[in-house]
Every structure is written in C-alpha cells, then in structure tokens.
Tab-separated table of C-alpha atoms in Angstrom:
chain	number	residue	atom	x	y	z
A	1	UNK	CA	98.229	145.347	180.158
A	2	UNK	CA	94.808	145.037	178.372
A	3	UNK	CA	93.965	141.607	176.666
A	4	UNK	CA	94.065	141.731	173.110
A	5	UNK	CA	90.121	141.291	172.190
A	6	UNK	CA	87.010	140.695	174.438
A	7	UNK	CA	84.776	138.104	173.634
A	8	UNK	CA	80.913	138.301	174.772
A	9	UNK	CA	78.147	135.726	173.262
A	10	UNK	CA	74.622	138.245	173.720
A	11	UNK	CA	71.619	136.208	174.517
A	12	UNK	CA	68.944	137.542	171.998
A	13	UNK	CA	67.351	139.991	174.213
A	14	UNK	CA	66.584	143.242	173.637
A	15	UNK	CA	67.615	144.016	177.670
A	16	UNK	CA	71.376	142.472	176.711
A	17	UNK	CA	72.341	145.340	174.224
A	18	UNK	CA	73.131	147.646	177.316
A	19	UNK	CA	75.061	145.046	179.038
A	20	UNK	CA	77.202	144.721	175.913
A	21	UNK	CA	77.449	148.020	175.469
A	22	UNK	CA	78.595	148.425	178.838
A	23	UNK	CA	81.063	145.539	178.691
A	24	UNK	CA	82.581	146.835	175.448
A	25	UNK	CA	83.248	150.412	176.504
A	26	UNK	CA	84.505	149.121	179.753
A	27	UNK	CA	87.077	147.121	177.609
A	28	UNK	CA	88.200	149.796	175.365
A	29	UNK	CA	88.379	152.244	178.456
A	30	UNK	CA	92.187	152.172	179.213
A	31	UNK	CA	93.193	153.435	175.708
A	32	UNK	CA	91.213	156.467	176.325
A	33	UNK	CA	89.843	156.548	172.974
A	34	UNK	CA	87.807	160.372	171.627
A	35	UNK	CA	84.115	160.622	172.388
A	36	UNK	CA	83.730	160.183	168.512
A	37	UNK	CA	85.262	157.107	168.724
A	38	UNK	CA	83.014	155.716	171.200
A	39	UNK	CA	79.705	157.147	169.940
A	40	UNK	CA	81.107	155.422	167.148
A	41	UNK	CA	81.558	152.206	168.654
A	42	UNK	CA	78.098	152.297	170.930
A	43	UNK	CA	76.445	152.864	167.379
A	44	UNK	CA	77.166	149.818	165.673
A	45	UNK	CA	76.913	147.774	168.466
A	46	UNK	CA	73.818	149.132	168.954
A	47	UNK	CA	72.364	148.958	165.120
A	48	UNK	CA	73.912	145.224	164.565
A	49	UNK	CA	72.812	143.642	168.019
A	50	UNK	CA	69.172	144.986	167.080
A	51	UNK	CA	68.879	144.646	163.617
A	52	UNK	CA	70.134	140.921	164.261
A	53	UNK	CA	67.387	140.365	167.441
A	54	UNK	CA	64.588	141.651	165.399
A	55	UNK	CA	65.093	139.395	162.052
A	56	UNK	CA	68.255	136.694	162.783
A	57	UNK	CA	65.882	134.009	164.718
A	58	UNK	CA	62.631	133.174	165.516
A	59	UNK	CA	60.548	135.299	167.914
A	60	UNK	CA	60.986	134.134	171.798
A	61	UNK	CA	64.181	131.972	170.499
A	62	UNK	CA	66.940	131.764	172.946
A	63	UNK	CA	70.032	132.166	170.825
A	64	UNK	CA	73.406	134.301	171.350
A	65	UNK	CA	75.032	136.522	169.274
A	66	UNK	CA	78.825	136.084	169.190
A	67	UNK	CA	80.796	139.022	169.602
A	68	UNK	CA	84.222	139.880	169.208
A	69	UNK	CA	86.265	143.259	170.074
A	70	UNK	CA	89.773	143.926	169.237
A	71	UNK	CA	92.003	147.015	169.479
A	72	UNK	CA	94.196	146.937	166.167
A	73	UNK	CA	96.606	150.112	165.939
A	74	UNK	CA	94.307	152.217	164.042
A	75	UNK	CA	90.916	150.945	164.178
A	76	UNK	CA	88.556	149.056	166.770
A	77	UNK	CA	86.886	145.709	164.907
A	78	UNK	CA	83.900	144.427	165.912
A	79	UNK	CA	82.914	140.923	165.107
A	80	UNK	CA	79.702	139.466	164.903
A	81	UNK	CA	78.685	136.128	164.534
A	82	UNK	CA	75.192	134.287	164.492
A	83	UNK	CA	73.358	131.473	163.691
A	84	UNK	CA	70.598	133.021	162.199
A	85	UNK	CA	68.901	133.386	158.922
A	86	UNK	CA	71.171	134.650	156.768
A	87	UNK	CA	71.763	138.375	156.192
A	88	UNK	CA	73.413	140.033	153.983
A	89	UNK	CA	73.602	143.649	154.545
A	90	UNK	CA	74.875	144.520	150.635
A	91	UNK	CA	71.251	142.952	150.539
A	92	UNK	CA	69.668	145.810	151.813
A	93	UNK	CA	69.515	148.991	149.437
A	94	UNK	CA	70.880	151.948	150.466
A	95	UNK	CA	67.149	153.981	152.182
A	96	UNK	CA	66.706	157.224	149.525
A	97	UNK	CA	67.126	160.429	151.640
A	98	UNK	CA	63.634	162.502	151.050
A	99	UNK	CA	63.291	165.950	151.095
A	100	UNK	CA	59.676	166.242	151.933
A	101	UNK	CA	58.830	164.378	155.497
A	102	UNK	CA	55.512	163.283	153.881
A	103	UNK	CA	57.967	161.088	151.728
A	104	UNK	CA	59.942	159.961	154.925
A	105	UNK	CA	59.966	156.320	155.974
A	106	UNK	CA	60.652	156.842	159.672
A	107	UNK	CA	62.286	153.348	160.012
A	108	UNK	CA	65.466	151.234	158.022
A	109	UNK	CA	68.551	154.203	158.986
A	110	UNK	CA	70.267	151.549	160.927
A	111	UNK	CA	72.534	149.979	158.280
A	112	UNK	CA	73.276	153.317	156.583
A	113	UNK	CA	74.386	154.808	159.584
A	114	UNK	CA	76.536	152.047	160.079
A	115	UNK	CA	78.038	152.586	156.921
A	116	UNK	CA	78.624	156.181	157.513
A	117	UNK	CA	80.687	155.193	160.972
A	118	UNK	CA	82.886	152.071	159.567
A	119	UNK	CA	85.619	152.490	157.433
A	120	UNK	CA	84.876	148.945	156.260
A	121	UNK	CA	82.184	146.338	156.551
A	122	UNK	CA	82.679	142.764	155.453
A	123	UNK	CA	79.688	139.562	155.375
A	124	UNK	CA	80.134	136.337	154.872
A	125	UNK	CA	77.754	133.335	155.793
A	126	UNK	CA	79.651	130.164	156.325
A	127	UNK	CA	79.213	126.957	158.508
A	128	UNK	CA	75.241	127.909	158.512
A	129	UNK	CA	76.830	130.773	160.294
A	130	UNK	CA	76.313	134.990	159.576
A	131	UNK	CA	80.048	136.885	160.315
A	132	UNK	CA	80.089	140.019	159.999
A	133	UNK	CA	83.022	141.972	160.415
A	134	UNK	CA	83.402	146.044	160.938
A	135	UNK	CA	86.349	148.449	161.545
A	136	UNK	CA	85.667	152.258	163.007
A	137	UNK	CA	88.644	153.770	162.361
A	138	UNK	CA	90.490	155.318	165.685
A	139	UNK	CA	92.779	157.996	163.949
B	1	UNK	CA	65.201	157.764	178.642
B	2	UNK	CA	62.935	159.837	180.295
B	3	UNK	CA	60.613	162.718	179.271
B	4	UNK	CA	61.463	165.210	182.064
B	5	UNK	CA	59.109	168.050	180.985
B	6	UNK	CA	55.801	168.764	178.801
B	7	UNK	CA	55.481	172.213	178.944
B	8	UNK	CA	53.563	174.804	176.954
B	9	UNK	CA	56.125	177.852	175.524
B	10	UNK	CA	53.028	180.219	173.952
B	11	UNK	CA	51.485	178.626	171.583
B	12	UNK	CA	54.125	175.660	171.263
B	13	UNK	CA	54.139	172.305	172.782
B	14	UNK	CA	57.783	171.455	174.127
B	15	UNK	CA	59.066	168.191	175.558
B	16	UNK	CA	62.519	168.320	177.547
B	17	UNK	CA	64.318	164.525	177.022
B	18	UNK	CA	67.297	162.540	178.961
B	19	UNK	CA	68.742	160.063	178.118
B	20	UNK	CA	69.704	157.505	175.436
B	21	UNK	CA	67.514	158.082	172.520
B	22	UNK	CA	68.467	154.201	170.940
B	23	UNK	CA	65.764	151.496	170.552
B	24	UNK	CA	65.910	150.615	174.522
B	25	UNK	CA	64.926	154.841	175.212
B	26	UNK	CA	62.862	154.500	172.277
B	27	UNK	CA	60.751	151.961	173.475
B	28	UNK	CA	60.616	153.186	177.204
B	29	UNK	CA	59.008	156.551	176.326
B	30	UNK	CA	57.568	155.913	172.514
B	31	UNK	CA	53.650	155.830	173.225
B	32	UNK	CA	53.664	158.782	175.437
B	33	UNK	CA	56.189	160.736	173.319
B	34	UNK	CA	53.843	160.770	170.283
B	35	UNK	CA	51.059	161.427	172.448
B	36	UNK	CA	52.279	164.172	174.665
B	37	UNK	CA	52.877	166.196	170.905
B	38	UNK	CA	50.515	165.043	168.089
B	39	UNK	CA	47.612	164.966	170.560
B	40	UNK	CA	47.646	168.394	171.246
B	41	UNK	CA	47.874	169.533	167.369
B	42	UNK	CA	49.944	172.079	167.852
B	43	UNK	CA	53.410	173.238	166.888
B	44	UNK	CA	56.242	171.281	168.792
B	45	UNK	CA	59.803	171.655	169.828
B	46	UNK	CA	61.808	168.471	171.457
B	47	UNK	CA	64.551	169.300	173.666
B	48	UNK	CA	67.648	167.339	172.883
B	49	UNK	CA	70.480	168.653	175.030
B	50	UNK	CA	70.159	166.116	177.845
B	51	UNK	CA	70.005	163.538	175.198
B	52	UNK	CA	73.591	161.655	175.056
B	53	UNK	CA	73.197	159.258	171.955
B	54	UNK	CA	70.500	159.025	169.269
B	55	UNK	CA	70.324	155.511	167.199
B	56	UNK	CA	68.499	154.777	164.221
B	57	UNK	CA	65.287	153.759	166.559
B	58	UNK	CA	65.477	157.355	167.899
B	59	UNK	CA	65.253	158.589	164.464
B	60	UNK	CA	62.341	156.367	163.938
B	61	UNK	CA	60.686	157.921	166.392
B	62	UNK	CA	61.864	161.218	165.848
B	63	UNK	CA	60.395	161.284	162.265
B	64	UNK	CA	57.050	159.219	162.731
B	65	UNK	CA	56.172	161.870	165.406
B	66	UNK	CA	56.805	164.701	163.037
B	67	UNK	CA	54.709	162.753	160.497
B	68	UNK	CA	52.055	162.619	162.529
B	69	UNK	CA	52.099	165.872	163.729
B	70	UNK	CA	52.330	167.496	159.909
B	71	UNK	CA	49.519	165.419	159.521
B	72	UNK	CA	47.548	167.813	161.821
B	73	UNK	CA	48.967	170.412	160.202
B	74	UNK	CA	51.655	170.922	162.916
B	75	UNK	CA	55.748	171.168	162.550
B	76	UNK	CA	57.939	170.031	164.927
B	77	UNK	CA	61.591	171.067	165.607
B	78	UNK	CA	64.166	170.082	167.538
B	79	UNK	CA	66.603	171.885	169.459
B	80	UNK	CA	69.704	171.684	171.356
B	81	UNK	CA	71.551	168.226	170.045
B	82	UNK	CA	75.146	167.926	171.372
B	83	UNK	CA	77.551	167.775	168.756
B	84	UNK	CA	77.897	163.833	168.405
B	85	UNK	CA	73.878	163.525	168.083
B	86	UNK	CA	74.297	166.103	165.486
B	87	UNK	CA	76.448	164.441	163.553
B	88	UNK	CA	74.035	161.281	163.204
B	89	UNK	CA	71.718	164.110	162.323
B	90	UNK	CA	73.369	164.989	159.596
B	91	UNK	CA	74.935	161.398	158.486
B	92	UNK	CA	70.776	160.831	158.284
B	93	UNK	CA	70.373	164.235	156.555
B	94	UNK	CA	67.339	165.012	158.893
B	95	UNK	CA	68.093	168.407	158.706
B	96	UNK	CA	66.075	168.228	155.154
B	97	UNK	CA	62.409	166.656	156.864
B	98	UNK	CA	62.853	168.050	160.272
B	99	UNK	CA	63.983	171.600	161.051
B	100	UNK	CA	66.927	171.911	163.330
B	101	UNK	CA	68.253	174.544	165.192
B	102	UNK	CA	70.972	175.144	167.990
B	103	UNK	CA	69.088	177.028	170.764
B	104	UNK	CA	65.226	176.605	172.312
B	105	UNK	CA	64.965	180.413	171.170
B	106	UNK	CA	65.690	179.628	167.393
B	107	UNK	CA	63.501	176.423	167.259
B	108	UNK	CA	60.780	178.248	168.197
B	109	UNK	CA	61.828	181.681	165.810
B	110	UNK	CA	61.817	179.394	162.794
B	111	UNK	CA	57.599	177.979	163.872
B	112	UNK	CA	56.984	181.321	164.231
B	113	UNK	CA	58.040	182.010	160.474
C-alpha cells in the first residue's frame, strides 16, 4: 500500500531537480496517474525548485529545499518549504503576452505556467520560513 | 537534451532536438543552439517531436533564439511538438511570436510564404 506523502529536502543544486523529479514520479507511479497529470506534476516541480535555486539563497549556499508530496483523492499537493529570502509569488505580476516577438521578454513564464497547471496556489512566510503550497488537480 | 541534427532543408536551417527541453536541457545545449541557427542568418525550423517536456527555460530559449534570428531578418518555426508540449505552447500563447505548425512540411510552407 503506498505511504501517504513523500518527503525529500533538495540540496540547492541545479543537478538535484532531476533526482526529485525522479523520486516524485517514482512515488506517484502506482496510482497510474494520465500523462497530463504528470507533465503536470514534473512542471511545477520543475518551475518552483528553479525559480527558488536561482533567487531563495545566496549564490554557492548549501541549503535544502523541503518538499512534500501527497496523493489527496482528487488532486496531488506539492509542498515547498525554504529558508530563503522571502518570496511571494502574488509578488510577481502576471508577464503581458506580446504579439510582436520584438516585444517578447524571452524569460519570467515560469510562475504563469504554474498558475495555468494548479488549481490552487497558496504562500505564506512564517518561522523565517517560505511555504508554499500547490494542488494539480487529478480528475 | 541533445541536438541530434543540423541540417540544411533548401534554403532553411533545421535543428532535430531530444530530450527534455527544461532549464537542465536548456543549459546543456543553449550556446550551440543559438549558434547553430542565428549564425547562419537564415530561415530556421526546430524539430520538436523527440522533445518530451518543454519548461519555462525552454521557452526562454526558444524565444531569445527567434529574437535573435528576426534580428537578422530571419523567422524561425517550430514543428512537430507532442501534444503535452503543445499545450505549454499554448498556456504561453507562443503561437502569437513564434509560428507553429504540426508537420516539418508545413513549418517550412508557412517560411516560404
């Protein structure tokens, strides 16, 4: 019978988002969730774990990033926890979509796309800490 | 990520990728990406049907290649995006900066127009 959530702390290395990744879909495995679903999954672990190496702590640092998977009936929720600077992500505005590529940033999609994947997205900072909680919705 | 082709179709540049397009595949094949298609100044198609997961850092690359490129007065396309790449496509609407087709045949039918 699977456990009911996986814990992982991430050393803040760029190399440890694939062995996260990998850890995290091997979890989730035996409820032989869609390929959306996964995608789904791989994206925000992938847009969160970055996003936090490149700004949550200073460069060369060797600090973890707490995370937290659980199965709930109709959703997967991923936890994150840091001890980083805080971040807010209803900080960040929304990145316009141009029409014209000269008008393109090429960078800052990752916490939109997020958004677009979750069907919810909580922050809070407490204890000096950054938690930041997601659903992707399995149905 | 790996770029497992740089091939000339015609007139057209076109690079044939594998792999996970996220900040890790980004990274890995960035510098010779952008130099294997604005370099040579000339139209470009990417082949994206080996590719099994774009992130946001794919789309940064993506998009600063076709910047550069424009800037030589190239366009570059893309072709051939499974379904779930697709759909981060379109959740990005980079349909509207970058033109997007289905098949190698139609990416290169719409630089010809």
């Amino acid at each position: 019978m699977p456990s009911t959530h996986l814990r992982l702390s991430v050393p803040n290395r760029r190399s440890a988002v694939e062995s996260a990744r990998a850890a995290v879909m091997a979890y989730l495995a035996p409820w032989h969730f869609s390929e959306r679903l996964a995608y789904r999954v791989e994206l925000v672990l992938e847009e969160v774990l970055v996003n936090a190496m490149a700004y949550a702590f200073p460069a060369g640092s060797q600090e973890v990033i707490d995370l937290q998977v659980e199965v709930h009936p109709d959703a997967v929720v991923l936890q994150f926890q840091d001890d980083g600077v805080p971040f807010d992500p209803d900080s960040v505005p929304e990145p316009s979509t141009p029409t014209r590529l000269a008008d393109a940033n090429p960078g800052g999609r990752g916490l939109m796309l997020v958004r677009k994947v979750a069907r919810q997205m909580a922050y809070q900072r407490s204890n000096g800490r950054n938690h930041l909680r997601i659903e992707v919705a399995s149905a | 990520m790996e770029i497992v082709a740089a091939e000339l179709l015609g007139q057209v540049t076109c690079v044939r990728l594998q792999g996970r397009l996220d900040a890790a595949g980004a990274d890995a094949i960035g510098t010779r990406f952008t130099a294997a298609i604005v370099s040579a100044g000339r139209n470009a198609v990417v082949d994206l049907s080996g590719v099994s997961f774009v992130a946001s850092m794919g789309l940064r690359l993506l998009i600063s290649t076709a910047r550069g490129l424009q800037l030589k007065g190239a366009t570059l396309a893309l072709f051939g995006a499974p379904p779930l790449v697709q759909e981060v496509f379109e959740q990005a609407a980079l349909d509207q900066i970058i033109p997007i087709a289905a098949t190698e045949q139609q990416a290169l039918a719409r630089l010809a127009s």
